[in-house]
mmCIF file of C-alpha atoms in Angstrom:
data_model
loop_
_atom_site.group_PDB
_atom_site.id
_atom_site.type_symbol
_atom_site.label_atom_id
_atom_site.label_comp_id
_atom_site.label_asym_id
_atom_site.label_seq_id
_atom_site.Cartn_x
_atom_site.Cartn_y
_atom_site.Cartn_z
ATOM 1 C CA MET U 1 10.466 27.344 9.356
ATOM 2 C CA PHE U 2 12.749 24.640 7.953
ATOM 3 C CA THR U 3 16.224 25.715 6.843
ATOM 4 C CA SER U 4 18.479 23.083 8.436
ATOM 5 C CA ALA U 5 17.955 19.341 8.812
ATOM 6 C CA LEU U 6 19.726 16.607 10.754
ATOM 7 C CA VAL U 7 19.554 13.255 8.967
ATOM 8 C CA ALA U 8 20.185 10.224 11.187
ATOM 9 C CA LEU U 9 21.465 7.207 9.259
ATOM 10 C CA ASP U 10 22.145 3.650 10.386
ATOM 11 C CA LEU U 11 24.070 2.892 7.178
ATOM 12 C CA SER U 12 21.963 -0.119 6.161
ATOM 13 C CA PRO U 13 21.736 -0.779 2.392
ATOM 14 C CA ALA U 14 17.932 -0.590 2.598
ATOM 15 C CA GLU U 15 18.242 2.984 3.805
ATOM 16 C CA GLN U 16 20.418 4.174 0.926
ATOM 17 C CA PRO U 17 17.558 5.302 -1.366
ATOM 18 C CA ILE U 18 16.361 7.688 1.360
ATOM 19 C CA LEU U 19 19.449 9.784 0.632
ATOM 20 C CA ASP U 20 18.199 10.305 -2.907
ATOM 21 C CA CYS U 21 15.070 11.920 -1.451
ATOM 22 C CA LEU U 22 16.894 14.584 0.543
ATOM 23 C CA PRO U 23 17.139 17.169 -2.279
ATOM 24 C CA ASP U 24 13.322 17.297 -2.117
ATOM 25 C CA LEU U 25 13.742 19.116 1.206
ATOM 26 C CA LYS U 26 14.944 22.160 -0.732
ATOM 27 C CA LYS U 27 11.272 22.695 -1.592
ATOM 28 C CA TRP U 28 10.646 22.935 2.165
ATOM 29 C CA GLY U 29 13.242 25.699 2.463
ATOM 30 C CA VAL U 30 16.080 23.481 3.707
ATOM 31 C CA ILE U 31 19.499 24.707 2.608
ATOM 32 C CA LYS U 32 21.772 22.877 5.062
ATOM 33 C CA VAL U 33 21.871 19.169 5.911
ATOM 34 C CA THR U 34 23.937 17.410 8.559
ATOM 35 C CA LEU U 35 24.374 13.661 8.101
ATOM 36 C CA THR U 36 25.024 11.737 11.292
ATOM 37 C CA HIS U 37 25.652 8.167 12.336
ATOM 38 C CA VAL U 38 25.719 7.141 15.985
ATOM 39 C CA ILE U 39 27.796 4.090 16.856
ATOM 40 C CA GLN U 40 26.049 2.244 19.662
ATOM 41 C CA VAL U 41 28.443 1.183 22.406
ATOM 42 C CA GLY U 42 27.772 -0.920 25.457
ATOM 43 C CA TYR U 43 27.217 -4.563 26.291
ATOM 44 C CA ASN U 44 27.588 -6.645 23.102
ATOM 45 C CA GLN U 45 27.651 -3.439 21.024
ATOM 46 C CA PHE U 46 31.253 -3.099 19.833
ATOM 47 C CA ALA U 47 30.972 -3.915 16.123
ATOM 48 C CA GLY U 48 31.350 -0.327 14.963
ATOM 49 C CA TYR U 49 33.602 0.967 17.707
ATOM 50 C CA GLY U 50 37.043 1.933 16.422
ATOM 51 C CA HIS U 51 35.802 2.371 12.847
ATOM 52 C CA GLU U 52 34.801 6.011 13.140
ATOM 53 C CA ASP U 53 36.980 7.060 10.197
ATOM 54 C CA ASP U 54 35.294 4.473 7.970
ATOM 55 C CA TYR U 55 31.884 5.866 8.890
ATOM 56 C CA ARG U 56 33.044 9.430 8.276
ATOM 57 C CA ASP U 57 34.311 8.423 4.839
ATOM 58 C CA TRP U 58 30.970 6.755 4.098
ATOM 59 C CA LEU U 59 29.000 9.843 5.130
ATOM 60 C CA GLU U 60 31.261 12.057 3.040
ATOM 61 C CA LYS U 61 30.542 9.880 0.001
ATOM 62 C CA CYS U 62 26.838 10.249 0.751
ATOM 63 C CA ALA U 63 27.291 14.015 0.921
ATOM 64 C CA VAL U 64 28.737 14.390 -2.596
ATOM 65 C CA PRO U 65 25.490 14.085 -4.624
ATOM 66 C CA LEU U 66 23.655 16.216 -2.066
ATOM 67 C CA ARG U 67 26.183 19.009 -2.511
ATOM 68 C CA GLU U 68 25.862 18.626 -6.267
ATOM 69 C CA ALA U 69 22.109 19.115 -5.791
ATOM 70 C CA GLY U 70 22.790 22.468 -4.132
ATOM 71 C CA LEU U 71 22.615 21.577 -0.439
ATOM 72 C CA LYS U 72 25.240 22.547 2.118
ATOM 73 C CA VAL U 73 26.251 19.306 3.817
ATOM 74 C CA ASN U 74 28.203 18.441 6.958
ATOM 75 C CA SER U 75 28.716 15.019 8.497
ATOM 76 C CA VAL U 76 29.359 13.890 12.066
ATOM 77 C CA VAL U 77 29.977 10.517 13.712
ATOM 78 C CA HIS U 78 29.375 9.973 17.418
ATOM 79 C CA SER U 79 29.471 7.038 19.828
ATOM 80 C CA SER U 80 26.885 6.541 22.540
ATOM 81 C CA GLY U 81 25.102 3.915 24.583
ATOM 82 C CA THR U 82 21.781 5.549 23.765
ATOM 83 C CA VAL U 83 21.471 6.310 20.070
ATOM 84 C CA ALA U 84 18.244 8.312 20.255
ATOM 85 C CA ASP U 85 19.587 10.589 22.989
ATOM 86 C CA GLU U 86 22.726 11.238 20.961
ATOM 87 C CA VAL U 87 20.700 12.057 17.836
ATOM 88 C CA LEU U 88 18.712 14.581 19.853
ATOM 89 C CA ALA U 89 21.904 16.001 21.362
ATOM 90 C CA VAL U 90 23.408 16.547 17.910
ATOM 91 C CA ALA U 91 20.173 18.198 16.764
ATOM 92 C CA ALA U 92 20.367 20.571 19.727
ATOM 93 C CA GLU U 93 24.056 21.273 19.140
ATOM 94 C CA ILE U 94 23.515 22.357 15.535
ATOM 95 C CA ASP U 95 20.070 23.840 16.288
ATOM 96 C CA ALA U 96 18.409 21.790 13.551
ATOM 97 C CA ASP U 97 14.919 22.829 12.478
ATOM 98 C CA LEU U 98 14.099 19.280 11.411
ATOM 99 C CA ILE U 99 15.212 15.736 12.226
ATOM 100 C CA VAL U 100 14.933 13.148 9.445
ATOM 101 C CA ILE U 101 15.030 9.497 10.433
ATOM 102 C CA GLY U 102 14.081 6.226 8.792
ATOM 103 C CA SER U 103 11.575 3.830 10.296
ATOM 104 C CA ARG U 104 11.254 0.166 9.552
ATOM 105 C CA GLY U 105 9.565 -3.103 10.496
ATOM 106 C CA GLN U 106 11.514 -5.171 13.006
ATOM 107 C CA ASN U 107 10.482 -8.665 11.921
ATOM 108 C CA ARG U 108 8.213 -10.518 9.536
ATOM 109 C CA VAL U 109 5.607 -11.354 12.159
ATOM 110 C CA ARG U 110 5.258 -7.794 13.444
ATOM 111 C CA SER U 111 5.974 -5.782 10.321
ATOM 112 C CA LEU U 112 4.023 -2.845 11.735
ATOM 113 C CA PHE U 113 6.565 -2.057 14.408
ATOM 114 C CA LEU U 114 8.572 1.137 14.222
ATOM 115 C CA GLY U 115 12.307 0.966 14.926
ATOM 116 C CA ASN U 116 13.213 1.550 18.560
ATOM 117 C CA VAL U 117 15.492 4.503 17.813
ATOM 118 C CA ALA U 118 12.827 6.277 15.769
ATOM 119 C CA ARG U 119 10.266 5.703 18.522
ATOM 120 C CA GLU U 120 12.570 7.115 21.188
ATOM 121 C CA VAL U 121 13.370 10.142 19.059
ATOM 122 C CA LEU U 122 9.646 10.734 18.561
ATOM 123 C CA ARG U 123 8.927 10.365 22.252
ATOM 124 C CA LYS U 124 11.631 12.731 23.475
ATOM 125 C CA THR U 125 11.997 15.336 20.737
ATOM 126 C CA ILE U 126 11.052 18.985 21.011
ATOM 127 C CA ARG U 127 11.834 19.444 17.303
ATOM 128 C CA PRO U 128 9.856 18.423 14.212
ATOM 129 C CA VAL U 129 10.678 14.915 12.996
ATOM 130 C CA LEU U 130 10.217 13.606 9.460
ATOM 131 C CA LEU U 131 9.771 9.828 9.446
ATOM 132 C CA GLU U 132 10.684 8.053 6.219
ATOM 133 C CA TRP U 133 9.516 4.463 5.821
ATOM 134 C CA VAL U 134 12.376 2.037 5.067
ATOM 135 C CA GLU U 135 11.450 -1.230 3.382
ATOM 136 C CA PRO U 136 13.366 -4.483 4.047
ATOM 137 C CA SER U 137 15.511 -4.121 0.909
ATOM 138 C CA ALA U 138 17.079 -1.283 -1.027
ATOM 139 C CA ASP U 139 15.048 -2.128 -4.139
ATOM 140 C CA LYS U 140 11.737 -1.952 -2.260
ATOM 141 C CA THR U 141 12.773 1.253 -0.511
ATOM 142 C CA ARG U 142 13.716 2.738 -3.878
ATOM 143 C CA VAL U 143 10.228 2.006 -5.238
ATOM 144 C CA TYR U 144 8.746 3.723 -2.186
ATOM 145 C CA CYS U 145 11.010 6.747 -2.646
ATOM 146 C CA GLU U 146 10.171 7.109 -6.318
ATOM 147 C CA ALA U 147 6.456 7.012 -5.517
ATOM 148 C CA VAL U 148 6.351 9.190 -2.441
ATOM 149 C CA CYS U 149 9.343 10.713 -0.708
ATOM 150 C CA LYS U 150 10.772 12.474 -3.774
ATOM 151 C CA HIS U 151 7.488 14.343 -4.118
ATOM 152 C CA THR U 152 6.474 15.172 -0.555
ATOM 153 C CA LEU U 153 4.717 18.427 -1.423
ATOM 154 C CA ASP U 154 2.591 17.007 -4.230
ATOM 155 C CA HIS U 155 -0.280 16.167 -1.867
ATOM 156 C CA ILE U 156 -0.085 17.016 1.849
ATOM 157 C CA LEU U 157 -2.508 15.703 4.455
ATOM 158 C CA LEU U 158 -2.781 17.581 7.761
ATOM 159 C CA ALA U 159 -4.440 15.482 10.464
ATOM 160 C CA THR U 160 -5.426 17.728 13.361
ATOM 161 C CA ASP U 161 -7.564 17.327 16.472
ATOM 162 C CA LEU U 162 -7.921 21.151 16.525
ATOM 163 C CA SER U 163 -6.517 21.376 20.065
ATOM 164 C CA LYS U 164 -3.666 23.654 21.112
ATOM 165 C CA HIS U 165 -1.377 20.635 20.818
ATOM 166 C CA ALA U 166 -1.879 20.637 17.048
ATOM 167 C CA ARG U 167 -0.770 24.237 16.572
ATOM 168 C CA GLY U 168 2.743 23.266 15.557
ATOM 169 C CA ALA U 169 1.417 20.917 12.875
ATOM 170 C CA GLU U 170 -0.988 23.588 11.672
ATOM 171 C CA GLU U 171 1.837 26.133 11.410
ATOM 172 C CA ALA U 172 3.829 23.583 9.403
ATOM 173 C CA ILE U 173 1.050 23.138 6.844
ATOM 174 C CA ILE U 174 0.721 26.911 6.548
ATOM 175 C CA HIS U 175 4.458 27.135 5.830
ATOM 176 C CA LEU U 176 4.580 24.221 3.387
ATOM 177 C CA SER U 177 1.335 25.001 1.576
ATOM 178 C CA ALA U 178 3.068 27.563 -0.648
ATOM 179 C CA GLY U 179 4.753 24.706 -2.494
ATOM 180 C CA ALA U 180 1.937 22.169 -2.295
ATOM 181 C CA ALA U 181 -0.042 21.123 -5.346
ATOM 182 C CA ARG U 182 -2.843 19.711 -3.174
ATOM 183 C CA THR U 183 -3.616 20.042 0.534
ATOM 184 C CA ASP U 184 -6.134 18.092 2.623
ATOM 185 C CA LEU U 185 -7.183 19.243 6.103
ATOM 186 C CA LEU U 186 -8.547 16.298 8.097
ATOM 187 C CA THR U 187 -10.121 15.864 11.509
ATOM 188 C CA VAL U 188 -11.172 12.425 12.715
ATOM 189 C CA LEU U 189 -14.257 12.996 14.822
ATOM 190 C CA THR U 190 -14.058 11.691 18.379
ATOM 191 C CA PRO U 191 -17.237 10.411 20.077
ATOM 192 C CA ASP U 192 -17.791 13.751 21.806
ATOM 193 C CA ALA U 193 -17.487 15.657 18.521
ATOM 194 C CA VAL U 194 -19.523 13.559 16.089
ATOM 195 C CA ASP U 195 -22.560 15.737 16.748
ATOM 196 C CA GLN U 196 -20.591 18.942 16.084
ATOM 197 C CA PRO U 197 -19.493 18.588 12.442
ATOM 198 C CA ASP U 198 -20.353 22.205 11.649
ATOM 199 C CA LYS U 199 -17.986 23.474 14.351
ATOM 200 C CA VAL U 200 -15.245 21.170 13.107
ATOM 201 C CA ASP U 201 -15.745 22.300 9.503
ATOM 202 C CA ALA U 202 -15.598 25.931 10.616
ATOM 203 C CA ALA U 203 -12.334 25.344 12.481
ATOM 204 C CA LEU U 204 -10.789 23.557 9.494
ATOM 205 C CA ASN U 205 -11.891 26.359 7.189
ATOM 206 C CA ASP U 206 -10.197 28.845 9.513
ATOM 207 C CA ILE U 207 -6.954 26.946 8.904
ATOM 208 C CA ARG U 208 -7.719 26.927 5.185
ATOM 209 C CA LYS U 209 -7.940 30.719 5.162
ATOM 210 C CA ARG U 210 -4.444 30.921 6.659
ATOM 211 C CA LEU U 211 -2.808 28.838 3.946
ATOM 212 C CA SER U 212 -0.534 30.480 1.425
ATOM 213 C CA ALA U 213 -2.149 32.277 -1.482
ATOM 214 C CA GLN U 214 0.066 30.063 -3.657
ATOM 215 C CA ALA U 215 -1.457 26.872 -2.245
ATOM 216 C CA GLY U 216 -3.011 24.623 -4.860
ATOM 217 C CA GLN U 217 -6.245 22.695 -4.422
ATOM 218 C CA VAL U 218 -7.404 22.563 -0.778
ATOM 219 C CA ASN U 219 -9.980 20.153 0.667
ATOM 220 C CA VAL U 220 -11.586 20.046 4.123
ATOM 221 C CA LEU U 221 -12.371 16.533 5.369
ATOM 222 C CA THR U 222 -14.047 15.020 8.426
ATOM 223 C CA GLU U 223 -14.134 11.301 9.103
ATOM 224 C CA GLU U 224 -15.267 8.963 11.860
ATOM 225 C CA GLY U 225 -13.280 5.978 13.047
ATOM 226 C CA LYS U 226 -10.122 4.974 14.846
ATOM 227 C CA PRO U 227 -7.815 7.956 14.270
ATOM 228 C CA CYS U 228 -4.581 6.185 13.312
ATOM 229 C CA ASP U 229 -6.278 3.749 10.950
ATOM 230 C CA THR U 230 -8.504 6.455 9.498
ATOM 231 C CA ILE U 231 -5.604 8.828 8.835
ATOM 232 C CA ALA U 232 -3.646 6.059 7.119
ATOM 233 C CA ARG U 233 -6.684 4.997 5.078
ATOM 234 C CA VAL U 234 -7.429 8.530 3.905
ATOM 235 C CA ALA U 235 -3.764 9.066 2.996
ATOM 236 C CA SER U 236 -3.747 5.861 0.965
ATOM 237 C CA GLU U 237 -7.091 6.432 -0.760
ATOM 238 C CA ARG U 238 -6.177 10.000 -1.711
ATOM 239 C CA ASN U 239 -2.570 9.113 -2.598
ATOM 240 C CA CYS U 240 -1.125 11.683 -0.207
ATOM 241 C CA THR U 241 2.644 12.119 -0.287
ATOM 242 C CA LEU U 242 3.117 13.607 3.195
ATOM 243 C CA ILE U 243 1.126 13.344 6.426
ATOM 244 C CA ILE U 244 1.503 16.025 9.104
ATOM 245 C CA VAL U 245 0.442 15.390 12.709
ATOM 246 C CA GLY U 246 1.106 16.925 16.103
ATOM 247 C CA LYS U 247 2.982 15.190 18.890
ATOM 248 C CA HIS U 248 0.726 15.610 21.897
ATOM 249 C CA GLY U 249 -3.001 16.001 22.020
ATOM 250 C CA GLN U 250 -6.026 15.890 24.210
ATOM 251 C CA GLY U 251 -7.674 12.752 22.980
ATOM 252 C CA TRP U 252 -6.614 10.904 19.857
ATOM 253 C CA LEU U 253 -3.228 12.586 19.452
ATOM 254 C CA GLU U 254 -2.075 11.630 22.937
ATOM 255 C CA SER U 255 1.549 10.512 22.584
ATOM 256 C CA LYS U 256 3.215 10.662 25.965
ATOM 257 C CA VAL U 257 3.984 6.972 25.585
ATOM 258 C CA ILE U 258 5.840 5.307 22.719
ATOM 259 C CA GLY U 259 3.064 4.107 20.342
ATOM 260 C CA SER U 260 2.228 7.662 19.337
ATOM 261 C CA THR U 261 -0.147 8.581 16.560
ATOM 262 C CA ALA U 262 2.791 9.677 14.396
ATOM 263 C CA ALA U 263 4.552 6.331 14.765
ATOM 264 C CA ARG U 264 1.426 4.288 14.192
ATOM 265 C CA VAL U 265 0.423 6.323 11.161
ATOM 266 C CA CYS U 266 3.872 5.826 9.644
ATOM 267 C CA GLU U 267 3.628 2.098 10.341
ATOM 268 C CA THR U 268 0.258 1.692 8.668
ATOM 269 C CA ALA U 269 0.471 4.313 5.913
ATOM 270 C CA ARG U 270 4.080 3.587 4.960
ATOM 271 C CA ARG U 271 4.639 7.073 3.637
ATOM 272 C CA PRO U 272 6.428 10.146 5.053
ATOM 273 C CA VAL U 273 5.012 11.476 8.318
ATOM 274 C CA LEU U 274 6.020 14.871 9.715
ATOM 275 C CA MET U 275 5.425 15.064 13.456
ATOM 276 C CA VAL U 276 5.524 18.591 14.860
ATOM 277 C CA PRO U 277 5.661 19.100 18.649
ATOM 278 C CA ILE U 278 3.915 21.990 20.313
ATOM 279 C CA GLN U 279 6.246 24.958 20.667
ATOM 280 C CA GLU U 280 7.577 25.404 24.202
ATOM 281 C CA GLN U 281 6.237 28.938 24.511
ATOM 282 C CA GLU U 282 2.763 27.627 23.665
ATOM 283 C CA SER U 283 2.765 24.652 26.032
ATOM 284 C CA THR U 284 1.613 26.703 28.987
ATOM 285 C CA SER U 285 -0.857 28.902 27.104
#
């Protein structure tokens, strides 16, 4: 399911430790990584223009330890007025199975605000996106990486509303469960489902039966509450290292606007979130 990944970098020092996490993607099946930086051009956006060679050199330096870790690595630098669109265009050009992008707080007052580029990528993508939380400084990001993003398969949490829109996320957990030490399957009960816990448990157990025979400990969970907050709380309480959600949904996974469940979960949980869109061939089924 995941063999090639596009990693979008903005070259900030705080983002540097994320690069150290990339070899962990080998456990996902990733063998090829493309590092990309998009220089934003337009009104008052000329700082990086004309320095493409410098950025290429920087990406090539970033690629060295990744190659030493056994990954095949390419690097590309593009210029565009719309960074998110260019990231998605590069992903389409190389047919990436996965997009990896950092997310961060924009200011001290609204620390729970995902970066605009990450939000736009989430909103427009038809490919799975792995969000990595980036702290304000490299040291803080490094602590986060040591605790979580270097061990994404230690404890996976799938949050599903059990609709057709969650199928992509469910397929992802089935794929990744072979390397997972622990797996939690969670549904946050909506008001119209709180009186149907048995049906929800049965549906979650159906997913459980489809997990790899090599999967470690598996738990089925149902909770009540506000979905985004509940998912983040459960992930924190259970020390999950990766959260998987769908992109669209009928109900609490609705994400046709920016402010999606994936973005909000990443903001509040501050741990890796894999958002998996519904496959195109399934969207009309």
